[in-house]
XYZ file of C-alpha atoms in Angstrom:
152
model
C 21.279 -60.884 -50.939
C 23.261 -57.683 -51.408
C 24.614 -55.393 -48.719
C 21.899 -52.850 -49.545
C 19.153 -55.489 -49.196
C 20.680 -56.692 -45.910
C 20.735 -53.159 -44.500
C 17.158 -52.400 -45.658
C 15.839 -55.625 -44.129
C 17.676 -54.917 -40.860
C 16.244 -51.391 -40.705
C 12.696 -52.496 -41.514
C 12.886 -55.251 -38.884
C 13.993 -52.753 -36.217
C 11.618 -49.891 -37.042
C 8.854 -49.458 -34.489
C 10.538 -51.860 -32.092
C 13.440 -49.743 -30.795
C 14.259 -46.057 -30.829
C 15.661 -44.326 -33.883
C 18.978 -43.856 -32.043
C 19.320 -47.624 -31.522
C 18.448 -48.248 -35.172
C 21.039 -45.733 -36.366
C 23.696 -47.093 -33.997
C 23.222 -50.621 -35.329
C 22.961 -49.537 -38.963
C 26.296 -47.703 -38.602
C 27.871 -50.708 -36.879
C 26.855 -53.240 -39.549
C 27.697 -50.851 -42.399
C 31.189 -50.314 -40.948
C 31.648 -54.017 -40.199
C 30.724 -55.123 -43.725
C 32.906 -52.437 -45.333
C 35.862 -53.367 -43.107
C 35.553 -57.057 -43.956
C 35.417 -56.241 -47.674
C 38.510 -54.003 -47.314
C 40.262 -56.948 -45.649
C 39.714 -58.994 -48.800
C 36.498 -60.883 -48.106
C 33.746 -61.230 -50.677
C 30.554 -59.250 -49.883
C 28.405 -62.378 -50.153
C 30.708 -64.299 -47.777
C 30.484 -61.517 -45.189
C 26.687 -61.445 -45.419
C 26.509 -65.239 -45.146
C 28.670 -65.115 -42.000
C 26.381 -62.491 -40.458
C 23.269 -64.539 -41.146
C 19.691 -63.346 -41.299
C 19.114 -59.629 -40.706
C 15.768 -60.525 -39.091
C 17.468 -62.729 -36.523
C 20.031 -59.990 -35.863
C 17.168 -57.506 -35.418
C 15.397 -59.884 -33.012
C 18.591 -60.077 -30.927
C 18.923 -56.290 -30.894
C 15.280 -55.884 -29.885
C 15.644 -58.449 -27.096
C 18.840 -56.811 -25.830
C 17.767 -53.169 -26.122
C 14.051 -53.576 -25.445
C 14.376 -53.783 -21.656
C 16.530 -50.627 -21.534
C 14.725 -48.654 -24.217
C 11.581 -46.736 -23.188
C 10.552 -46.431 -26.842
C 9.687 -50.111 -27.201
C 5.965 -50.706 -27.483
C 3.849 -53.801 -27.747
C 3.193 -54.301 -31.413
C 1.579 -56.899 -33.604
C 1.946 -57.201 -37.310
C 1.735 -59.761 -40.041
C 4.128 -59.954 -42.891
C 3.845 -62.312 -45.813
C 6.960 -64.379 -46.400
C 8.103 -66.981 -48.859
C 7.410 -70.426 -47.463
C 10.994 -71.509 -48.151
C 12.767 -69.030 -45.846
C 14.585 -70.530 -42.856
C 13.568 -67.613 -40.600
C 9.922 -68.621 -40.751
C 9.620 -72.088 -39.277
C 5.831 -71.869 -39.022
C 5.061 -71.031 -42.653
C 3.739 -67.741 -43.955
C 3.050 -65.246 -41.200
C 5.253 -63.728 -38.524
C 3.706 -62.399 -35.319
C 5.939 -60.300 -33.105
C 4.935 -59.442 -29.566
C 7.071 -57.448 -27.178
C 6.504 -57.440 -23.473
C 7.931 -54.030 -22.664
C 4.864 -51.814 -22.974
C 3.388 -50.013 -20.011
C 0.049 -51.789 -20.500
C 1.680 -55.211 -20.314
C 3.684 -54.301 -17.214
C 0.594 -52.845 -15.486
C -1.384 -55.960 -16.384
C 1.274 -58.167 -14.789
C 1.365 -55.988 -11.673
C -2.431 -56.052 -11.405
C -2.437 -59.857 -11.771
C 0.072 -60.230 -8.937
C -1.919 -57.865 -6.681
C -5.156 -59.779 -7.358
C -3.407 -63.100 -6.646
C -2.044 -61.817 -3.324
C -5.480 -60.430 -2.394
C -7.161 -63.790 -3.090
C -4.590 -65.628 -0.945
C -5.129 -63.028 1.819
C -8.915 -63.527 1.688
C -8.631 -67.317 1.750
C -6.347 -67.152 4.773
C -8.748 -64.874 6.664
C -11.833 -66.921 5.741
C -10.062 -70.077 6.955
C -9.001 -68.277 10.163
C -12.563 -67.054 10.810
C -13.904 -70.546 10.249
C -11.450 -71.926 12.783
C -12.538 -69.330 15.366
C -16.142 -70.468 14.965
C -15.572 -74.157 14.280
C -12.725 -74.640 16.764
C -14.911 -74.697 19.874
C -17.547 -76.788 18.041
C -14.913 -79.376 17.126
C -13.533 -79.415 20.678
C -17.033 -79.879 22.144
C -17.724 -82.637 19.593
C -14.519 -84.451 20.549
C -15.339 -84.138 24.288
C -18.891 -85.441 23.726
C -17.530 -88.343 21.635
C -15.047 -89.242 24.374
C -17.719 -89.079 27.077
C -20.009 -91.318 24.988
C -17.156 -93.735 24.363
C -16.268 -93.880 28.064
C -19.855 -94.248 29.262
C -20.654 -96.773 26.572
C -23.539 -94.929 24.961
């Protein structure tokens, strides 16, 4: 892989997942880092090998910036890959889901509200049953004791 290929793959992995400002910030950082390492006498291929997969770097950036970046949206896409790449452990297709969209957050909030409401209802139904059944149980226990004492 060349530096140009690395940078293109990093950009394509970030596009649509974080804001353009975050993409540009990271593109500048990795461009400067690679150039600095080459100026310090390292081979371009060695520098790229040390950095690792641009897709994994992009995933880290998305995970780190996604919570702070309002631009992030829930997205789904498929991308064909060579079966021999180490990034794709599951063979062939990559599915990326982010959990930072407004719809996802509202769905979670709605689920929590519904759960609390169900618990509230169950508590009140149980309480109402005890109001009605409490005296019945007490009378039943008294009758059972009287029958036990009298021998009937």
